[in-house]
Coordinates of C-alpha atoms and ligand atoms in Angstrom, one line a residue:
X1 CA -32.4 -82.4 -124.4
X2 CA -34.7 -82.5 -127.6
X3 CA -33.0 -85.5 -129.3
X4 CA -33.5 -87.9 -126.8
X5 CA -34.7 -90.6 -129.5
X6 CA -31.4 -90.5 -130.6
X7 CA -29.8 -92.1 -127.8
X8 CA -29.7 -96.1 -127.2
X9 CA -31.3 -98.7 -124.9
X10 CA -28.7 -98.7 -122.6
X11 CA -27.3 -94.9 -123.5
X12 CA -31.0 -94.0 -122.2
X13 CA -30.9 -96.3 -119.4
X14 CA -28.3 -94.6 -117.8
X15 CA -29.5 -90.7 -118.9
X16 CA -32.4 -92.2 -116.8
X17 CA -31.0 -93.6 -113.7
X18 CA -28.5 -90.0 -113.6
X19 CA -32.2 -88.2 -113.5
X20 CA -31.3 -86.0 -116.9
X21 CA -34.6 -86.5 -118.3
X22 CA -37.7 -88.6 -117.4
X23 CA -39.1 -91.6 -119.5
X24 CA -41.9 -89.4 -120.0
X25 CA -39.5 -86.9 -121.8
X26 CA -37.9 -89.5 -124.0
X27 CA -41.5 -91.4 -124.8
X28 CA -42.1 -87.6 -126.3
X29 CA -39.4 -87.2 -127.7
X30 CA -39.9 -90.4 -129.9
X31 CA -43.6 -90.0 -130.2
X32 CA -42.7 -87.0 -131.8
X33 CA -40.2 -88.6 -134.2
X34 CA -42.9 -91.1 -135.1
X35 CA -45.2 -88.3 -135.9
X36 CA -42.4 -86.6 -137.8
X37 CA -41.2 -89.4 -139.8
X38 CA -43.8 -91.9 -139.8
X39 CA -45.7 -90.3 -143.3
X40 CA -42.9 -91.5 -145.4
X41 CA -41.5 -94.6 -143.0
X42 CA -44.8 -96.5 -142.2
X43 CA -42.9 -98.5 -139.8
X44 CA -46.1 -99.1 -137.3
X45 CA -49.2 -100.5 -137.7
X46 CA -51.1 -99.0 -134.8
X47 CA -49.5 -96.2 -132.7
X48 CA -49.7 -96.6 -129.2
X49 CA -49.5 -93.4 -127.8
X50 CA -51.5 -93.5 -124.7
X51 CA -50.2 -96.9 -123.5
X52 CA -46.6 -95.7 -124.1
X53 CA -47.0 -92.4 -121.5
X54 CA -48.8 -94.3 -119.2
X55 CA -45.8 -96.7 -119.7
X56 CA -43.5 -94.3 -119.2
X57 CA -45.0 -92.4 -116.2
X58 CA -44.6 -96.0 -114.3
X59 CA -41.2 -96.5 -115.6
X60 CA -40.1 -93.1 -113.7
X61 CA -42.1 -94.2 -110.2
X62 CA -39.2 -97.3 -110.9
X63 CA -36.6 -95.0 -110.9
X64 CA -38.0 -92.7 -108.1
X65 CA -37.7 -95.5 -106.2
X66 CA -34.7 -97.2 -107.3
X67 CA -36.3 -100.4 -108.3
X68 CA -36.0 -99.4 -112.2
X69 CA -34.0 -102.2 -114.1
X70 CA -32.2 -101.9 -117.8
X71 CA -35.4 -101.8 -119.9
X72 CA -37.1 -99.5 -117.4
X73 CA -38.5 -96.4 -119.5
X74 CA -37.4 -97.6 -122.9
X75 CA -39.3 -97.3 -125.8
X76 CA -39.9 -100.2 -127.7
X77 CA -41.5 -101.1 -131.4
X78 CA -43.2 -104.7 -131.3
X79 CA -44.3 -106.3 -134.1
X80 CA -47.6 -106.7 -134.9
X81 CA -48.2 -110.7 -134.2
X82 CA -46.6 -110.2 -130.6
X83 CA -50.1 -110.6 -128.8
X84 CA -51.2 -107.5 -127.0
X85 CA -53.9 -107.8 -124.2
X86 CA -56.4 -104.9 -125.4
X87 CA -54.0 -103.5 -128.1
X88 CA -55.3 -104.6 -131.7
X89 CA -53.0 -107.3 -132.8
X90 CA -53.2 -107.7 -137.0
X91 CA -50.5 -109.8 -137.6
X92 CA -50.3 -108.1 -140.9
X93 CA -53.7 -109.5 -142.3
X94 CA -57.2 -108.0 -142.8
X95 CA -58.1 -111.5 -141.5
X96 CA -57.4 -110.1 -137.8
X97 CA -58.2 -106.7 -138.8
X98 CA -60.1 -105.9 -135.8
X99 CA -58.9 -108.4 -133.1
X100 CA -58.0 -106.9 -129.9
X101 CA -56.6 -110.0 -127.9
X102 CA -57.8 -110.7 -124.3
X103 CA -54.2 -111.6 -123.5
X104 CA -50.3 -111.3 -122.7
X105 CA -47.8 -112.8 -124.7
X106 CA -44.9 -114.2 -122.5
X107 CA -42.8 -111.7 -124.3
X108 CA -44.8 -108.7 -124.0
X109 CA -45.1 -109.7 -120.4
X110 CA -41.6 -109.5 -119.8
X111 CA -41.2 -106.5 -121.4
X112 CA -44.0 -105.0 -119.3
X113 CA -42.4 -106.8 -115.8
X114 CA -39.3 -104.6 -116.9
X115 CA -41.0 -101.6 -117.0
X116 CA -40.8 -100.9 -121.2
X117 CA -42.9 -98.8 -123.0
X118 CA -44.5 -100.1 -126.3
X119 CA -44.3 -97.3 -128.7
X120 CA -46.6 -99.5 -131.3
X121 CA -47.2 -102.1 -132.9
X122 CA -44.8 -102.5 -135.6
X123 CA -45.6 -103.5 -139.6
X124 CA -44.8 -106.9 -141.1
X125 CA -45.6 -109.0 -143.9
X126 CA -49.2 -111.0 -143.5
X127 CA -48.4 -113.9 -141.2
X128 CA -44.5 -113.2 -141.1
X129 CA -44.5 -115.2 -144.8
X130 CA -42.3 -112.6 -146.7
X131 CA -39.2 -110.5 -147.0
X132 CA -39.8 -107.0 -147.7
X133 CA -43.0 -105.9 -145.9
X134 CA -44.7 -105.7 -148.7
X135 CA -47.1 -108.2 -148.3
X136 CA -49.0 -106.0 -145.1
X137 CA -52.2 -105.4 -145.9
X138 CA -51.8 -102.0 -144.3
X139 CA -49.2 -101.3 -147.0
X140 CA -45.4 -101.5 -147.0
X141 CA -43.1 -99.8 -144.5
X142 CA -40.3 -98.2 -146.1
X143 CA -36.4 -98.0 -145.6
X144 CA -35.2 -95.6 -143.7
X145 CA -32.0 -94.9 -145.8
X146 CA -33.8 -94.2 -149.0
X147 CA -37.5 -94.4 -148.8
X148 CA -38.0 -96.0 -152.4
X149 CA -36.5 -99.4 -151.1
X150 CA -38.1 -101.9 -149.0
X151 CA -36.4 -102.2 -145.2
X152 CA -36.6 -106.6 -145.8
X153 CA -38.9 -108.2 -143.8
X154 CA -41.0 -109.9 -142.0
X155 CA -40.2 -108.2 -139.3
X156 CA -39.7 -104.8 -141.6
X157 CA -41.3 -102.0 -139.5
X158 CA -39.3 -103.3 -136.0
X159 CA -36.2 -102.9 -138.1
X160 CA -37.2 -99.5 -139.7
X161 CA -38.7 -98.2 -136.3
X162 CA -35.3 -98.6 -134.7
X163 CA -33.1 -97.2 -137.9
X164 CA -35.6 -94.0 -137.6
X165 CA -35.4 -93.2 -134.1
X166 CA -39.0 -94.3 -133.9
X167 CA -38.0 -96.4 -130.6
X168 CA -34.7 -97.6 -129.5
X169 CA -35.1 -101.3 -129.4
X170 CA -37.8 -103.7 -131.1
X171 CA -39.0 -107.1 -130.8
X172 CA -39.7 -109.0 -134.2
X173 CA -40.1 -112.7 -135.0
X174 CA -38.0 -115.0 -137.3
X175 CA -39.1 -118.0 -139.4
X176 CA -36.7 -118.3 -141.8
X177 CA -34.3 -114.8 -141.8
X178 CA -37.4 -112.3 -141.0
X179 CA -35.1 -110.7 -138.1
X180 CA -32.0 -110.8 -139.3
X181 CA -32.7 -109.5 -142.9
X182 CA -34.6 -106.3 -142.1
X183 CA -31.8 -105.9 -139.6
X184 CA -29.3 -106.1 -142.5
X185 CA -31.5 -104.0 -144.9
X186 CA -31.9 -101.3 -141.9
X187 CA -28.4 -100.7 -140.8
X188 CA -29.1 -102.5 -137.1
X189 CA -28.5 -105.7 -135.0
X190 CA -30.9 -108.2 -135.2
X191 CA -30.8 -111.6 -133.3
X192 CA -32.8 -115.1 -134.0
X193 CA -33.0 -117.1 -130.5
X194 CA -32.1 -120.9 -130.8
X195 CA -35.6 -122.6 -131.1
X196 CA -36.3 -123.2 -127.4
X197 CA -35.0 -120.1 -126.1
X198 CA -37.8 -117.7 -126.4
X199 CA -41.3 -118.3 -125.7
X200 CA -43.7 -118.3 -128.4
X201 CA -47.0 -117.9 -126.2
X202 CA -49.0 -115.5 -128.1
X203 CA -47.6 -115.6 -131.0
X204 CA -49.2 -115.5 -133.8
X205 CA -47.9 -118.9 -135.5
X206 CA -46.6 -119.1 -138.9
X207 CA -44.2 -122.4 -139.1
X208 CA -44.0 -124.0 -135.7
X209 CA -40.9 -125.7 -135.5
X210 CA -39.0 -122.6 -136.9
X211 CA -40.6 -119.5 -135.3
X212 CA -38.9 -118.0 -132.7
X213 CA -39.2 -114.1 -131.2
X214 CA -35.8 -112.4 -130.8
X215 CA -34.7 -108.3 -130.4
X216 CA -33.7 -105.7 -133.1
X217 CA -31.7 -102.7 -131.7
X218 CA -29.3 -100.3 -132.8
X219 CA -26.0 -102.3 -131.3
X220 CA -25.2 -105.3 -129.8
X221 CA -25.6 -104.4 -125.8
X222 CA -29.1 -103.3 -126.5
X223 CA -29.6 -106.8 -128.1
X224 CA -28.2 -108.4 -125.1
X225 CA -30.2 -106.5 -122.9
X226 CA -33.0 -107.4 -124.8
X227 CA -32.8 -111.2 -125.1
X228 CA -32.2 -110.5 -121.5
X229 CA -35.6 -109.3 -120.6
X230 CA -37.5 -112.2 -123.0
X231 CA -35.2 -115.3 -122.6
X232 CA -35.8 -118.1 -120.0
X233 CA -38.3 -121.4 -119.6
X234 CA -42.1 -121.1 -119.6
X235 CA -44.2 -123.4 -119.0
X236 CA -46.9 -122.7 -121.3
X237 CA -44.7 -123.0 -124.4
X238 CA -43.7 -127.1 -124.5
X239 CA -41.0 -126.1 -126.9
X240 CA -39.6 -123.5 -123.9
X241 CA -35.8 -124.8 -122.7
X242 CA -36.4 -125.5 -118.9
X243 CA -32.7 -125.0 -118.5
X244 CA -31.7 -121.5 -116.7
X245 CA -30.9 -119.3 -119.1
X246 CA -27.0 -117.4 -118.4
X247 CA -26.9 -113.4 -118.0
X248 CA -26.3 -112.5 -122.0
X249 CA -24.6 -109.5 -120.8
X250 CA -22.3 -110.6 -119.2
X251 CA -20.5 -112.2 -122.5
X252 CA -19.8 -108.9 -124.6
X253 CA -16.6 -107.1 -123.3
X254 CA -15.1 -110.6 -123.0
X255 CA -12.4 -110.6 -126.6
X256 CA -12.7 -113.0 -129.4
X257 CA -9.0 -113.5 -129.7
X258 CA -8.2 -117.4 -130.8
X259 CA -11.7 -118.1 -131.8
X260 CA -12.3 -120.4 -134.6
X261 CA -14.3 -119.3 -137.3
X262 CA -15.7 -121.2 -140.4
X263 CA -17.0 -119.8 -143.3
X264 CA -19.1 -122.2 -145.5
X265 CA -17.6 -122.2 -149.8
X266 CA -21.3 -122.7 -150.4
X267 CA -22.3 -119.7 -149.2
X268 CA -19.9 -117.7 -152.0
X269 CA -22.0 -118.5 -154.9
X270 CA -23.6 -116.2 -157.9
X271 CA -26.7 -113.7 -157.1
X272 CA -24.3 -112.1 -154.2
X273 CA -23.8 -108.2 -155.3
X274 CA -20.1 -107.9 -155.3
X275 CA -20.6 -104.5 -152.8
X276 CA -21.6 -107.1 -150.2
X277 CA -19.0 -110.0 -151.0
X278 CA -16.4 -106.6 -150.6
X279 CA -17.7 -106.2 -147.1
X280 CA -17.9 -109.6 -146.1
X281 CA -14.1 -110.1 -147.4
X282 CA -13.6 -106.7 -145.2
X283 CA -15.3 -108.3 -142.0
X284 CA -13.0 -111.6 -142.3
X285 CA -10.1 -109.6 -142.7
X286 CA -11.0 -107.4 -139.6
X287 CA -12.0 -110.5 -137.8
X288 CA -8.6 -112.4 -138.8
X289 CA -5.8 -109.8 -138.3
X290 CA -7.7 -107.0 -136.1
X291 CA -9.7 -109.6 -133.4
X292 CA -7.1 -112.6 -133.2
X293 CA -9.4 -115.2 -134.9
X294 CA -8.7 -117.9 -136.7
X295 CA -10.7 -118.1 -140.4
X296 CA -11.2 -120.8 -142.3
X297 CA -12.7 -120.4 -145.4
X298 CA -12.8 -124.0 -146.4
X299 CA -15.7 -125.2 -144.3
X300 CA -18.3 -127.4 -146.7
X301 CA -21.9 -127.9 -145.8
X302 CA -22.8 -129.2 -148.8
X303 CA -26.3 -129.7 -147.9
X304 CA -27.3 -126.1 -148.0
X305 CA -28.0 -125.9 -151.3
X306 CA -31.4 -127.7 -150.3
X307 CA -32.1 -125.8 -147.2
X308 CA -34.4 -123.4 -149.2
X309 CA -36.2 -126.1 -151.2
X310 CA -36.6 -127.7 -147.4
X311 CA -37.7 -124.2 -146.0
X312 CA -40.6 -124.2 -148.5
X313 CA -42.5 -127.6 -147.5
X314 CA -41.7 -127.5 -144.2
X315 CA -43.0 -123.9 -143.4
X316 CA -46.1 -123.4 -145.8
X317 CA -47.1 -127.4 -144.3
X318 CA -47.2 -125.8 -140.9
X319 CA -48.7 -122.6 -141.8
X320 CA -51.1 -123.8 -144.0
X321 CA -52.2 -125.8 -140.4
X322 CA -52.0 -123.1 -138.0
X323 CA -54.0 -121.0 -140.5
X324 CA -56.4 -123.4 -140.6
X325 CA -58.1 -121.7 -137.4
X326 CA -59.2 -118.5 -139.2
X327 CA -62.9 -119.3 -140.6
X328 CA -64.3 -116.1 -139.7
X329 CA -66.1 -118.3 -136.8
X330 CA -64.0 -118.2 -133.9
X331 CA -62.9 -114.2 -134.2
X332 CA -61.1 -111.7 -136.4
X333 CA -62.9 -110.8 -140.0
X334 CA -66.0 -112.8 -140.9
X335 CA -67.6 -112.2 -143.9
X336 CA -71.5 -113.5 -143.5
X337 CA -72.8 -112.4 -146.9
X338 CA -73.5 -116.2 -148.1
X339 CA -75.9 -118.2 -147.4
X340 CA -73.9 -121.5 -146.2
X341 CA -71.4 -121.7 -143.6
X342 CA -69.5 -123.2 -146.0
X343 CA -69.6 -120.3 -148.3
X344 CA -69.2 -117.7 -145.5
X345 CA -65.7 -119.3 -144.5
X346 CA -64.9 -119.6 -147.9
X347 CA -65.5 -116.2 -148.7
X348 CA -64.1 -114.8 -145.6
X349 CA -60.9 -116.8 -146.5
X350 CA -60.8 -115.4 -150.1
X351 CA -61.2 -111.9 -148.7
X352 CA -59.4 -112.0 -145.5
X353 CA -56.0 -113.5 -147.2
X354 CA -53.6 -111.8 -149.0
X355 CA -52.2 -113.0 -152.2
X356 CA -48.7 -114.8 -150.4
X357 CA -51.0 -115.9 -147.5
X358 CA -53.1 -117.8 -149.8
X359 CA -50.2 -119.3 -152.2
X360 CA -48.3 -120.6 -149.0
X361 CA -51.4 -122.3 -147.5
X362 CA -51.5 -123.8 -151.2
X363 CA -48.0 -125.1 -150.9
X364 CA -48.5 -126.2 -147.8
X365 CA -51.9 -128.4 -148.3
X366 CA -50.1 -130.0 -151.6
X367 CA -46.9 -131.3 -149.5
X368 CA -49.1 -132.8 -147.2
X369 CA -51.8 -134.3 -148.9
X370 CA -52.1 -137.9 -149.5
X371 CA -49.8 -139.0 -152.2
X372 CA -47.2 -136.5 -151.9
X373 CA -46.3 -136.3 -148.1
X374 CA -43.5 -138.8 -148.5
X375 CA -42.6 -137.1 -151.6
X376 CA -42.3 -133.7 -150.4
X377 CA -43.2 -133.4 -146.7
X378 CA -40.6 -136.5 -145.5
X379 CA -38.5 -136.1 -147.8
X380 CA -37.9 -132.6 -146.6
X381 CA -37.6 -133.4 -143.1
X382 CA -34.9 -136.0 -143.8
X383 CA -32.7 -133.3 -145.9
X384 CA -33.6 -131.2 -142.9
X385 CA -31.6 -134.1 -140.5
X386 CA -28.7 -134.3 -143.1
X387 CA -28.8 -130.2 -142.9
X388 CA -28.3 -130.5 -139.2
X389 CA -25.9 -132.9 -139.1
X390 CA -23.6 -131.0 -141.2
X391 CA -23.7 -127.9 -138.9
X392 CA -23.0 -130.2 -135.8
X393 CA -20.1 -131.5 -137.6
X394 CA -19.0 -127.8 -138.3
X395 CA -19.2 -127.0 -134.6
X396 CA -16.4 -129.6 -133.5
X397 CA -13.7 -127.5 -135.6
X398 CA -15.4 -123.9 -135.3
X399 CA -16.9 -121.9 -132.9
X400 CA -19.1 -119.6 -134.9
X401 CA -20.1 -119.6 -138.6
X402 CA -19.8 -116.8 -140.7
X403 CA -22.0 -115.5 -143.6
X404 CA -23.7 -112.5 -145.2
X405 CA -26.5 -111.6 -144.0
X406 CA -28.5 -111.6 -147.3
X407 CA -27.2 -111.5 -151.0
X408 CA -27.9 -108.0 -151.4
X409 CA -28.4 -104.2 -150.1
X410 CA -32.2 -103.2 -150.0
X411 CA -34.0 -103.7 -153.0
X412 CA -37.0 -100.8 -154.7
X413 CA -40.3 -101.1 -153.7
X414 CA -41.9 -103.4 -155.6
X415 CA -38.9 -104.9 -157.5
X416 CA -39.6 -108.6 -156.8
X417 CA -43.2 -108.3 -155.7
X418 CA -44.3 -110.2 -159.3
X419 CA -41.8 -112.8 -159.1
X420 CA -42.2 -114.9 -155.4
X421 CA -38.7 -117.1 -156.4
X422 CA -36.8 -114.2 -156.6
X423 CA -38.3 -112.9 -153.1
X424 CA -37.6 -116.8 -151.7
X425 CA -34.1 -116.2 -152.8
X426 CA -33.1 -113.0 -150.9
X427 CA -33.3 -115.7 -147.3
X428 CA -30.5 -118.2 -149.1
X429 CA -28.3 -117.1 -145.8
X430 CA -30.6 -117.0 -143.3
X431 CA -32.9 -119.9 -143.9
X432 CA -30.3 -122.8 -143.2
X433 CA -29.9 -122.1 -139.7
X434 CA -33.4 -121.4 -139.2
X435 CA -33.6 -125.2 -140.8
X436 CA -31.5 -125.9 -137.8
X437 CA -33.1 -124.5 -135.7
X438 CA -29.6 -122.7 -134.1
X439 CA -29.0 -119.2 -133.2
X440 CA -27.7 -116.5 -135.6
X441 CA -27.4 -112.9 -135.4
X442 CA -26.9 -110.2 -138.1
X443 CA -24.7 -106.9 -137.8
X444 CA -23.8 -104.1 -140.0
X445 CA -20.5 -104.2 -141.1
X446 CA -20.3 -101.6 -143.8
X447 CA -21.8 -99.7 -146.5
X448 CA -22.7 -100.7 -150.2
X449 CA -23.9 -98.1 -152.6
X450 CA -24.5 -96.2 -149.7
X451 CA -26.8 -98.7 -148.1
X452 CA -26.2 -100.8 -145.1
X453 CA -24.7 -104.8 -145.2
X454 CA -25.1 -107.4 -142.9
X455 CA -22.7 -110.1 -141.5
X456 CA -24.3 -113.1 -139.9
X457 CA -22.9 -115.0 -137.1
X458 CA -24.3 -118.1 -136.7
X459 CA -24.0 -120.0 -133.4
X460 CA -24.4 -123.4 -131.8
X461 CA -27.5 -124.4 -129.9
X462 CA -27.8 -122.1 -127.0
X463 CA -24.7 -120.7 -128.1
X464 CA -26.0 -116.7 -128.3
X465 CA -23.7 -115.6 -125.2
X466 CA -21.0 -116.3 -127.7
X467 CA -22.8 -114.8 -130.5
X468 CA -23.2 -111.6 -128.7
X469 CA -19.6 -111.8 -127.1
X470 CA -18.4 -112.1 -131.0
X471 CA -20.7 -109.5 -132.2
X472 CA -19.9 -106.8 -129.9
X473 CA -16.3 -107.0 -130.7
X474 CA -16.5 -107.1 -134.1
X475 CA -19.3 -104.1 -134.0
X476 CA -16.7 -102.1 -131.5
X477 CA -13.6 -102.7 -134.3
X478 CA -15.6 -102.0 -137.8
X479 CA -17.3 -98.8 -135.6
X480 CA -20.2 -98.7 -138.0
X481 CA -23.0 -99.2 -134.9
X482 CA -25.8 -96.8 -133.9
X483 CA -26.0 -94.6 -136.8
X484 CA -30.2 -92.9 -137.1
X485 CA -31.1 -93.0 -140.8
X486 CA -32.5 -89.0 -140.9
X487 CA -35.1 -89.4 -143.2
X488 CA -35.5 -87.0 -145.6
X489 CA -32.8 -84.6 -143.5
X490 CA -35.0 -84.0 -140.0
X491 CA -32.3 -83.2 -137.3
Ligands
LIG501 N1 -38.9 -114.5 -145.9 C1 -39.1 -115.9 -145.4 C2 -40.5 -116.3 -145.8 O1 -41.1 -115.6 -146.5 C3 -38.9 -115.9 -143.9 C4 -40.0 -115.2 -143.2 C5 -39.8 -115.2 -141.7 O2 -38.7 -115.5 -141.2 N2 -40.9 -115.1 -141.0 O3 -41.0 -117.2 -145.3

């Protein structure tokens, strides 16, 4: 079999367990995808190559001896500020350029304890703080489907990895829509955790009371099986749920028939390309008189119209904090040419940044500084109550929420680079749950101008099994799942 890459998580799970190829054969076969595709996809920062057959050639020992569980053997894109012990770990920045960490995530970990094998490290924005993958300072990673648009972002190359066949599943990280975006952009399944349910040891921080890690792959099981293998308490995260966490997979053949679902009038506003409000129209319809739900289209959260406003206190006052750490002292680039310490962290700040990097940690030292904290910084936090209390009140009459992913298909390369509010914009979906800290997922649901649209689901606190359970059957009726973009007409 020479398309192996082809195949899903779980499609190559069981390919594996019959003994019709090795995980060695399929690491190949996608390490020769990557090397086929990669010039004009740029999905990975750092290839690992060796890691992944060594990877492999432990995942088939599992299966030799029966002990090889669902992530055993599969290859897996993870983003680039997932901390790697002795893999160089960039988070998109020159800043960290050459840092090679001396530990394990908790993510990476589990992925490792299941027997996956890390394909690479996958492209983002600097610091997660963007929406196209432009802002790497390795370049931008490009979409699959049509190589002149951006694949959205943060979390940009794990989305295009798994659209090209470069792995089959992906971890990426979410702030404020940087999973479920791409995902939309790239024509996969992307899930955001609730806040809690994930571990965010060794990760790279960007907002700290929004981050969360969460799986891209090309349909819901492979999510599933996914959030699976990362989920569950740890104890060196204080923001870790002690609770045990249920078996995800268990909740997707289970029928949605009867379920309630809201969809928010605020959400329906200008700036949505009428390709995507035709697709989200489609999915209520399929969800209403194909899956047995009920739809209400009524719901009001009023308050979301200052979610983004919110969004951009809260997360450039916390960044702006947890970049504090990189002075060029402690590790990563360090720029020694002055003749102060002062100057030398002030030059290797000015040089190590990116332009976004720096403009956040700008926004972020305004809100907070004396003067204008209860102005901006409270202030925000207080809509960010009100914001929550008007999803909890949606919960007691719905089950699930439902939105577009983002207002649009993919945009060009370099389209909103010049003009940050426009790029702000493209997260007006995403960003309010993120605000609440709840758990949404993204799935295709259709085509626009030949281009891929997302439908966002959007959950209760610890709500994903339902998520998922909603997801799969709404990805099994619209039949638009696992599709490989080609790229330039390989295969
Ligand atoms: N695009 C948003 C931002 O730039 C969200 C990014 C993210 O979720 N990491 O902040």
């Amino acid at each position: 079999m020479s398309d192996l890459w082809r195949l899903t998580g779980h499609e190559a799970h069981e390919g594996l367990r019959r003994r019709e190829f090795t995980a060695v054969e399929l690491t190949e076969s996608v390490l020769t995808r990557v090397l086929e595709v990669e010039p004009q996809v740029h999905a990975y920062i750092t290839v690992t190559a060796d890691v992944a057959l060594e990877q492999a050639r432990e995942a088939d020992a599992k299966y030799a001896s029966g002990t090889a569980t669902p992530l055993a053997g599969i290859p897996v894109a993870v983003k680039d500020l997932i901390v790697t012990k002795g893999v160089r770990t960039t988070a998109g920045s020159r800043i960290l350029e050459n840092f090679v960490p001396p530990y394990d995530s908790h993510v990476y970990e589990q992925l490792r304890r299941a027997g996956a094998v890390m394909v690479g490290k996958a492209n983002m924005d600097e610091f997660a703080m963007g929406s196209s993958t432009e802002h790497s300072a390795f370049g931008p990673t490009s979409n699959p489907w049509d190589i002149s648009l951006v694949p959205g972002g943060s979390s940009g190359g794990s989305a295009a990895a798994v659209a090209a066949g470069e792995a089959l599943v992906a971890l990426g990280s979410d702030t404020g829509g940087s999973i479920r975006q791409p995902a939309a952009f790239c024509g996969v399944v992307g899930l955001d955790p609730t806040y809690g349910r994930v571990s965010r040891f060794g990760i790279v921080a960007f907002g700290s009371s929004l981050d969360q890690v969460g799986p891209i792959g090309r349909d819901v099981e492979d999510v599933a099986v996914m959030l699976d293998c990362i989920a569950g308490h740890d104890p060196r995260d204080a923001t870790s749920n002690p609770e045990p966490k249920p078996d995800f997979r268990n909740y997707l053949a289970r029928g949605i028939e009867g379920m309630r679902i809201g969809v928010p009038k605020e959400y329906f506003v200008e700036g949505m390309e009428p390709g995507v409000r035709a697709r989200i129209d489609e999915s209520l319809r399929i969800l209403e008189q194909d899956l047995g739900c009920t739809v209400d289209r009524e719901l009001s959260l009023p308050s979301t119209e200052h979610a983004l406003a919110v969004y951009y206190i809260i997360a450039p006052s916390e960044a702006s904090a947890n970049l504090a750490r990189y002075d060029g002292v402690k590790y990563g680039f360090s720029d020694r040419t002055g003749n102060s310490m002062w100057q030398n962290m002030e030059d290797t700040r000015q040089g190590g940044f990116g332009v976004e990097v720096k403009r956040r940690i700008m926004l972020g030292t305004y809100a907070l500084s004396a003067g204008y904290y209860d102005a901006y910084y409270v202030k925000a936090q207080k809509v960010r109550t009100l914001i929550n209390r008007e999803f909890q009140a949606a919960f007691e009459r719905y089950d699930l929420i439902v939105t577009p992913t983002a207002p649009t298909v993919a945009f060009p390369i370099g389209a909103k680079l010049d003009d940050p509010y426009a790029m702000y914009l493209n997260d007006i979906y995403t960003i309010p749950a993120s605000v609440a800290g709840l758990p949404a997922i993204s799935v295709p649901c259709g085509e626009s101008e030949g281009l891929p649209v997302g439908v966002q689901f959007i959950g209760n606190f610890w709500q994903e099994g339902k998520l998922l359970q909603a997801a799969y059957a709404f990805e099994t009726a619209v039949g638009w799942a696992n599709r490989v973009a080609e790229v330039g007409g390989s295969g």
